[in-house]
mmCIF file of C-alpha atoms and ligand atoms in Angstrom:
data_model
loop_
_atom_site.group_PDB
_atom_site.id
_atom_site.type_symbol
_atom_site.label_atom_id
_atom_site.label_comp_id
_atom_site.label_asym_id
_atom_site.label_seq_id
_atom_site.Cartn_x
_atom_site.Cartn_y
_atom_site.Cartn_z
ATOM 1 C CA UNK A 89 14.589 -10.100 1.701
ATOM 2 C CA UNK A 90 12.846 -12.291 4.191
ATOM 3 C CA UNK A 91 10.138 -14.538 2.502
ATOM 4 C CA UNK A 92 7.531 -15.948 4.449
ATOM 5 C CA UNK A 93 5.063 -18.488 2.296
ATOM 6 C CA UNK A 94 1.882 -18.902 3.898
ATOM 7 C CA UNK A 95 -0.443 -21.676 3.213
ATOM 8 C CA UNK A 96 -3.679 -19.252 2.278
ATOM 9 C CA UNK A 97 -5.010 -15.768 2.443
ATOM 10 C CA UNK A 98 -5.931 -16.240 5.863
ATOM 11 C CA UNK A 99 -2.472 -17.181 7.386
ATOM 12 C CA UNK A 100 -0.878 -14.343 5.242
ATOM 13 C CA UNK A 101 -3.339 -11.651 6.546
ATOM 14 C CA UNK A 102 -2.761 -13.221 10.519
ATOM 15 C CA UNK A 103 1.103 -13.390 9.775
ATOM 16 C CA UNK A 104 1.065 -9.746 8.476
ATOM 17 C CA UNK A 105 -1.055 -8.269 11.103
ATOM 18 C CA UNK A 106 0.952 -9.955 13.858
ATOM 19 C CA UNK A 107 4.130 -8.052 12.144
ATOM 20 C CA UNK A 108 2.425 -5.136 12.416
ATOM 21 C CA UNK A 109 1.161 -5.259 15.684
ATOM 22 C CA UNK A 110 4.613 -6.110 17.230
ATOM 23 C CA UNK A 111 5.829 -3.233 15.597
ATOM 24 C CA UNK A 112 3.504 -0.910 17.075
ATOM 25 C CA UNK A 113 3.777 -2.279 20.537
ATOM 26 C CA UNK A 114 7.552 -2.057 20.418
ATOM 27 C CA UNK A 115 7.162 1.805 19.161
ATOM 28 C CA UNK A 116 3.628 3.167 19.814
ATOM 29 C CA UNK A 117 4.571 6.272 17.932
ATOM 30 C CA UNK A 118 5.432 4.249 14.795
ATOM 31 C CA UNK A 119 5.070 6.109 11.469
ATOM 32 C CA UNK A 120 3.530 3.422 9.273
ATOM 33 C CA UNK A 121 2.255 3.559 5.654
ATOM 34 C CA UNK A 122 -0.749 1.509 4.522
ATOM 35 C CA UNK A 123 -1.457 0.179 1.075
ATOM 36 C CA UNK A 124 -5.381 -0.035 -0.781
ATOM 37 C CA UNK A 125 -6.510 -2.885 -2.473
ATOM 38 C CA UNK A 126 -8.047 -6.314 -1.655
ATOM 39 C CA UNK A 127 -5.148 -7.943 -0.267
ATOM 40 C CA UNK A 128 -4.506 -6.127 2.848
ATOM 41 C CA UNK A 129 -8.293 -6.190 4.120
ATOM 42 C CA UNK A 130 -8.047 -9.154 5.859
ATOM 43 C CA UNK A 131 -4.698 -7.998 7.571
ATOM 44 C CA UNK A 132 -6.763 -4.700 8.555
ATOM 45 C CA UNK A 133 -9.716 -7.191 10.167
ATOM 46 C CA UNK A 134 -7.294 -8.736 12.172
ATOM 47 C CA UNK A 135 -5.372 -5.580 13.404
ATOM 48 C CA UNK A 136 -8.879 -4.344 14.253
ATOM 49 C CA UNK A 137 -9.647 -7.344 16.098
ATOM 50 C CA UNK A 138 -6.477 -6.854 18.105
ATOM 51 C CA UNK A 139 -7.703 -3.552 18.940
ATOM 52 C CA UNK A 140 -10.879 -4.475 20.171
ATOM 53 C CA UNK A 141 -9.117 -7.443 22.345
ATOM 54 C CA UNK A 142 -6.769 -4.435 23.705
ATOM 55 C CA UNK A 143 -3.726 -6.282 22.143
ATOM 56 C CA UNK A 144 -2.843 -3.175 20.181
ATOM 57 C CA UNK A 145 -3.380 0.360 20.640
ATOM 58 C CA UNK A 146 -2.994 3.052 17.488
ATOM 59 C CA UNK A 147 -3.801 6.186 19.714
ATOM 60 C CA UNK A 148 0.170 7.428 19.006
ATOM 61 C CA UNK A 149 0.251 6.037 15.622
ATOM 62 C CA UNK A 150 0.914 8.371 12.447
ATOM 63 C CA UNK A 151 -0.479 6.704 9.410
ATOM 64 C CA UNK A 152 0.051 7.643 5.403
ATOM 65 C CA UNK A 153 -1.718 6.241 2.490
ATOM 66 C CA UNK A 154 0.242 5.406 -0.664
ATOM 67 C CA UNK A 155 -2.075 6.765 -3.425
ATOM 68 C CA UNK A 156 -5.327 8.030 -4.683
ATOM 69 C CA UNK A 157 -7.411 7.935 -7.917
ATOM 70 C CA UNK A 158 -7.280 11.524 -9.343
ATOM 71 C CA UNK A 159 -9.807 13.295 -9.781
ATOM 72 C CA UNK A 160 -11.586 11.453 -7.134
ATOM 73 C CA UNK A 161 -14.245 12.917 -4.465
ATOM 74 C CA UNK A 162 -13.414 11.690 -1.093
ATOM 75 C CA UNK A 163 -17.350 10.982 -0.748
ATOM 76 C CA UNK A 164 -16.796 8.306 -3.671
ATOM 77 C CA UNK A 165 -17.057 4.985 -2.309
ATOM 78 C CA UNK A 166 -14.373 3.705 -4.778
ATOM 79 C CA UNK A 167 -12.102 6.373 -3.396
ATOM 80 C CA UNK A 168 -9.022 5.151 -1.114
ATOM 81 C CA UNK A 169 -10.305 7.575 1.060
ATOM 82 C CA UNK A 170 -13.338 5.682 1.686
ATOM 83 C CA UNK A 171 -11.396 2.424 1.406
ATOM 84 C CA UNK A 172 -8.882 3.370 4.318
ATOM 85 C CA UNK A 173 -11.793 4.891 6.707
ATOM 86 C CA UNK A 174 -14.188 1.860 5.852
ATOM 87 C CA UNK A 175 -11.566 -0.760 6.385
ATOM 88 C CA UNK A 176 -9.400 0.444 9.024
ATOM 89 C CA UNK A 177 -9.484 4.073 10.494
ATOM 90 C CA UNK A 178 -12.995 4.396 11.558
ATOM 91 C CA UNK A 179 -12.499 1.109 13.426
ATOM 92 C CA UNK A 180 -9.303 1.718 15.369
ATOM 93 C CA UNK A 181 -8.242 4.581 17.753
ATOM 94 C CA UNK A 182 -5.758 6.705 15.769
ATOM 95 C CA UNK A 183 -6.537 10.162 16.048
ATOM 96 C CA UNK A 184 -7.981 12.050 12.863
ATOM 97 C CA UNK A 185 -4.700 14.516 12.768
ATOM 98 C CA UNK A 186 -2.306 11.521 12.626
ATOM 99 C CA UNK A 187 -3.755 10.466 9.322
ATOM 100 C CA UNK A 188 -2.355 11.822 6.096
ATOM 101 C CA UNK A 189 -3.857 10.968 2.643
ATOM 102 C CA UNK A 190 -3.320 12.342 -0.417
ATOM 103 C CA UNK A 191 -6.186 14.498 -2.004
ATOM 104 C CA UNK A 192 -7.982 13.496 -5.008
ATOM 105 C CA UNK A 193 -9.890 16.611 -4.750
ATOM 106 C CA UNK A 194 -6.918 18.846 -4.716
ATOM 107 C CA UNK A 195 -7.637 22.003 -7.326
ATOM 108 C CA UNK A 196 -3.721 21.665 -8.006
ATOM 109 C CA UNK A 197 -2.574 18.100 -8.331
ATOM 110 C CA UNK A 198 1.095 19.160 -8.470
ATOM 111 C CA UNK A 199 1.118 21.245 -5.287
ATOM 112 C CA UNK A 200 -0.744 18.399 -3.468
ATOM 113 C CA UNK A 201 1.807 15.864 -4.578
ATOM 114 C CA UNK A 202 4.783 18.263 -3.453
ATOM 115 C CA UNK A 203 3.317 18.969 -0.073
ATOM 116 C CA UNK A 204 2.460 15.506 0.620
ATOM 117 C CA UNK A 205 6.102 14.523 -0.217
ATOM 118 C CA UNK A 206 7.573 17.037 2.485
ATOM 119 C CA UNK A 207 5.249 15.123 5.064
ATOM 120 C CA UNK A 208 6.141 11.575 3.551
ATOM 121 C CA UNK A 209 9.459 11.364 5.485
ATOM 122 C CA UNK A 210 10.981 8.911 8.201
ATOM 123 C CA UNK A 211 8.553 6.367 7.834
ATOM 124 C CA UNK A 212 9.139 3.181 9.915
ATOM 125 C CA UNK A 213 6.893 0.538 8.091
ATOM 126 C CA UNK A 214 5.397 0.508 4.644
ATOM 127 C CA UNK A 215 2.804 -1.975 3.891
ATOM 128 C CA UNK A 216 2.876 -2.641 -0.008
ATOM 129 C CA UNK A 217 0.731 -4.661 -2.385
ATOM 130 C CA UNK A 218 1.393 -5.373 -5.774
ATOM 131 C CA UNK A 219 -0.432 -4.855 -9.077
ATOM 132 C CA UNK A 220 -0.497 -7.775 -11.686
ATOM 133 C CA UNK A 221 1.742 -5.766 -13.614
ATOM 134 C CA UNK A 222 4.212 -5.190 -11.193
ATOM 135 C CA UNK A 223 3.330 -1.908 -10.115
ATOM 136 C CA UNK A 224 4.008 -0.655 -6.208
ATOM 137 C CA UNK A 225 1.549 2.370 -5.129
ATOM 138 C CA UNK A 226 0.624 3.532 -8.451
ATOM 139 C CA UNK A 227 3.952 3.248 -9.946
ATOM 140 C CA UNK A 228 3.355 1.896 -13.362
ATOM 141 C CA UNK A 229 5.848 0.003 -15.380
ATOM 142 C CA UNK A 230 8.338 2.760 -16.440
ATOM 143 C CA UNK A 231 8.608 4.514 -13.040
ATOM 144 C CA UNK A 232 12.395 5.796 -12.418
ATOM 145 C CA UNK A 233 13.908 4.578 -8.825
ATOM 146 C CA UNK A 234 14.396 8.210 -8.045
ATOM 147 C CA UNK A 235 10.702 9.191 -8.524
ATOM 148 C CA UNK A 236 8.804 11.246 -6.148
ATOM 149 C CA UNK A 237 5.087 11.867 -5.305
ATOM 150 C CA UNK A 238 3.451 12.806 -8.623
ATOM 151 C CA UNK A 239 0.698 12.458 -10.806
ATOM 152 C CA UNK A 240 0.552 9.111 -12.599
ATOM 153 C CA UNK A 241 -1.514 8.085 -15.837
ATOM 154 C CA UNK A 242 -2.788 4.638 -15.067
ATOM 155 C CA UNK A 243 -1.617 1.910 -17.419
ATOM 156 C CA UNK A 244 -4.372 0.321 -19.694
ATOM 157 C CA UNK A 245 -4.125 -2.848 -17.727
ATOM 158 C CA UNK A 246 -4.701 -1.057 -14.297
ATOM 159 C CA UNK A 247 -7.592 0.543 -15.571
ATOM 160 C CA UNK A 248 -9.306 -2.618 -17.046
ATOM 161 C CA UNK A 249 -8.724 -4.262 -13.664
ATOM 162 C CA UNK A 250 -9.411 -1.567 -11.119
ATOM 163 C CA UNK A 251 -12.353 -0.113 -13.100
ATOM 164 C CA UNK A 252 -14.457 -3.218 -12.375
ATOM 165 C CA UNK A 253 -15.371 -1.304 -8.990
ATOM 166 C CA UNK A 254 -16.546 1.989 -10.587
ATOM 167 C CA UNK A 255 -20.028 2.411 -11.965
ATOM 168 C CA UNK A 256 -19.310 5.818 -14.079
ATOM 169 C CA UNK A 257 -16.713 8.785 -14.186
ATOM 170 C CA UNK A 258 -13.606 6.517 -14.152
ATOM 171 C CA UNK A 259 -10.483 8.458 -13.310
ATOM 172 C CA UNK A 260 -7.438 8.044 -15.752
ATOM 173 C CA UNK A 261 -4.963 9.263 -13.256
ATOM 174 C CA UNK A 262 -3.783 8.835 -9.621
ATOM 175 C CA UNK A 263 -1.778 10.584 -7.193
ATOM 176 C CA UNK A 264 1.202 8.477 -5.718
ATOM 177 C CA UNK A 265 4.238 8.234 -3.527
ATOM 178 C CA UNK A 266 7.397 7.589 -5.667
ATOM 179 C CA UNK A 267 9.945 4.703 -5.595
ATOM 180 C CA UNK A 268 12.496 6.871 -4.040
ATOM 181 C CA UNK A 269 9.931 7.696 -1.087
ATOM 182 C CA UNK A 270 8.996 3.944 -0.858
ATOM 183 C CA UNK A 271 12.621 2.878 -0.921
ATOM 184 C CA UNK A 272 13.291 5.228 2.087
ATOM 185 C CA UNK A 273 11.083 3.369 4.615
ATOM 186 C CA UNK A 274 12.829 1.643 7.159
ATOM 187 C CA UNK A 275 10.976 -1.599 6.902
ATOM 188 C CA UNK A 276 8.913 -2.754 3.937
ATOM 189 C CA UNK A 277 6.222 -5.718 4.352
ATOM 190 C CA UNK A 278 4.964 -6.540 0.831
ATOM 191 C CA UNK A 279 1.793 -8.637 0.689
ATOM 192 C CA UNK A 280 0.689 -10.800 -2.429
ATOM 193 C CA UNK A 281 -2.023 -13.374 -2.809
ATOM 194 C CA UNK A 282 -3.371 -15.494 -5.392
ATOM 195 C CA UNK A 283 -2.428 -16.718 -8.665
ATOM 196 C CA UNK A 284 -2.641 -13.355 -10.901
ATOM 197 C CA UNK A 285 0.250 -12.260 -8.717
ATOM 198 C CA UNK A 286 2.775 -14.957 -9.621
ATOM 199 C CA UNK A 287 4.505 -13.581 -12.294
ATOM 200 C CA UNK A 288 5.081 -10.324 -10.645
ATOM 201 C CA UNK A 289 6.381 -12.295 -7.610
ATOM 202 C CA UNK A 290 8.682 -14.375 -9.700
ATOM 203 C CA UNK A 291 10.163 -11.190 -11.240
ATOM 204 C CA UNK A 292 10.715 -9.531 -7.650
ATOM 205 C CA UNK A 293 12.497 -12.660 -6.566
ATOM 206 C CA UNK A 294 14.065 -14.225 -9.496
ATOM 207 C CA UNK A 295 14.974 -11.502 -11.865
ATOM 208 C CA UNK A 296 16.963 -8.626 -12.355
ATOM 209 C CA UNK A 297 16.172 -4.800 -11.278
ATOM 210 C CA UNK A 298 13.940 -3.380 -14.163
ATOM 211 C CA UNK A 299 11.727 -0.351 -14.353
ATOM 212 C CA UNK A 300 9.639 -2.394 -16.396
ATOM 213 C CA UNK A 301 8.610 -4.305 -13.411
ATOM 214 C CA UNK A 302 8.524 -1.532 -10.464
ATOM 215 C CA UNK A 303 8.318 -4.299 -7.890
ATOM 216 C CA UNK A 304 11.886 -5.266 -8.668
ATOM 217 C CA UNK A 305 13.272 -1.960 -7.051
ATOM 218 C CA UNK A 306 12.615 -3.502 -3.741
ATOM 219 C CA UNK A 307 15.375 -6.215 -4.191
ATOM 220 C CA UNK A 308 17.889 -3.789 -2.933
ATOM 221 C CA UNK A 309 15.984 -2.574 0.037
ATOM 222 C CA UNK A 310 17.855 -3.775 3.476
ATOM 223 C CA UNK A 311 14.492 -4.502 5.476
ATOM 224 C CA UNK A 312 12.064 -6.353 2.901
ATOM 225 C CA UNK A 313 9.749 -8.919 4.216
ATOM 226 C CA UNK A 314 7.526 -10.505 1.558
ATOM 227 C CA UNK A 315 4.567 -12.339 2.723
ATOM 228 C CA UNK A 316 3.078 -14.564 -0.022
ATOM 229 C CA UNK A 317 0.582 -17.442 -0.021
ATOM 230 C CA UNK A 318 0.957 -20.552 -2.005
ATOM 231 C CA UNK A 319 -0.739 -19.378 -5.187
ATOM 232 C CA UNK A 320 1.107 -16.146 -5.539
ATOM 233 C CA UNK A 321 4.443 -18.274 -4.934
ATOM 234 C CA UNK A 322 3.795 -20.846 -7.544
ATOM 235 C CA UNK A 323 5.826 -19.899 -10.288
ATOM 236 C CA UNK A 324 9.043 -19.808 -7.740
ATOM 237 C CA UNK A 325 11.787 -22.734 -7.971
HETATM 238 C C1 GLP B 780 -4.023 -0.905 -6.584
HETATM 239 C C2 GLP B 780 -2.841 -0.009 -5.763
HETATM 240 C C3 GLP B 780 -1.641 -0.638 -5.082
HETATM 241 C C4 GLP B 780 -2.136 -2.109 -4.687
HETATM 242 C C5 GLP B 780 -2.493 -2.954 -5.862
HETATM 243 C C6 GLP B 780 -3.239 -4.285 -5.720
HETATM 244 O O1 GLP B 780 -3.704 -0.152 -8.024
HETATM 245 N N1 GLP B 780 -2.642 1.147 -6.008
HETATM 246 O O2 GLP B 780 -1.380 0.037 -4.088
HETATM 247 O O3 GLP B 780 -1.137 -2.672 -4.358
HETATM 248 O O4 GLP B 780 -3.762 -2.185 -6.790
HETATM 249 O O5 GLP B 780 -4.353 -4.441 -5.548
HETATM 250 P P1 GLP B 780 -5.087 -5.928 -4.917
HETATM 251 O O6 GLP B 780 -4.596 -6.193 -3.487
HETATM 252 O O7 GLP B 780 -6.593 -5.253 -5.100
HETATM 253 O O8 GLP B 780 -4.675 -6.795 -5.779
#
């Protein structure tokens, strides 16, 4: 595990965008999985800037998303579909056919997860955020190490935190890639910013693997980069 501590969120975003741009420049056909949430937004902005300045080209990339609320219309501004297109895909030159996201409108969510799991293979780089309760993607506490893409009931903690962005019709479920699929990615870049992530970061770094805190499953990954800002690292020794 490589831990990079930055002085603030801006530096975290810059460092993460540089690592990803280097990966894409080394392998333009990279298969990469992106996370939603507030944390990677700064990194996406810097990648877009890199694209505009011709420092990085996304034309051969294949992109995946980690999760989506269920049920969730693509048109809903709170969907991860909208999030990914607004923050990244509409602003770079990745071809539409190379973008794979879980469909929150699927009539049969179990089948949707099974089909997504078949596509979610040979991922070179996976960018992850972290929930305050230690969830990764939407693998809530209790998720098993061998879990695959599936329908997951959101925890009360996640609901109260994430639902601030919903005006009505809050979803109670999500579709999310599983822990085993995340661990199968060749490189993982985990981002954590702010003091409300400090407990989860401490568990990842100082405590044993436990299903009660899914981010700890990453401890055993052979190519994990953790990028945290000072606030997220404030409980570390
Ligand atoms: C969501 C997503 C995660 C994300 C996490 C943290 O629930 N499912 O993939 O990492 O929240 O989000 P934020 O960066 O907004 O704290």
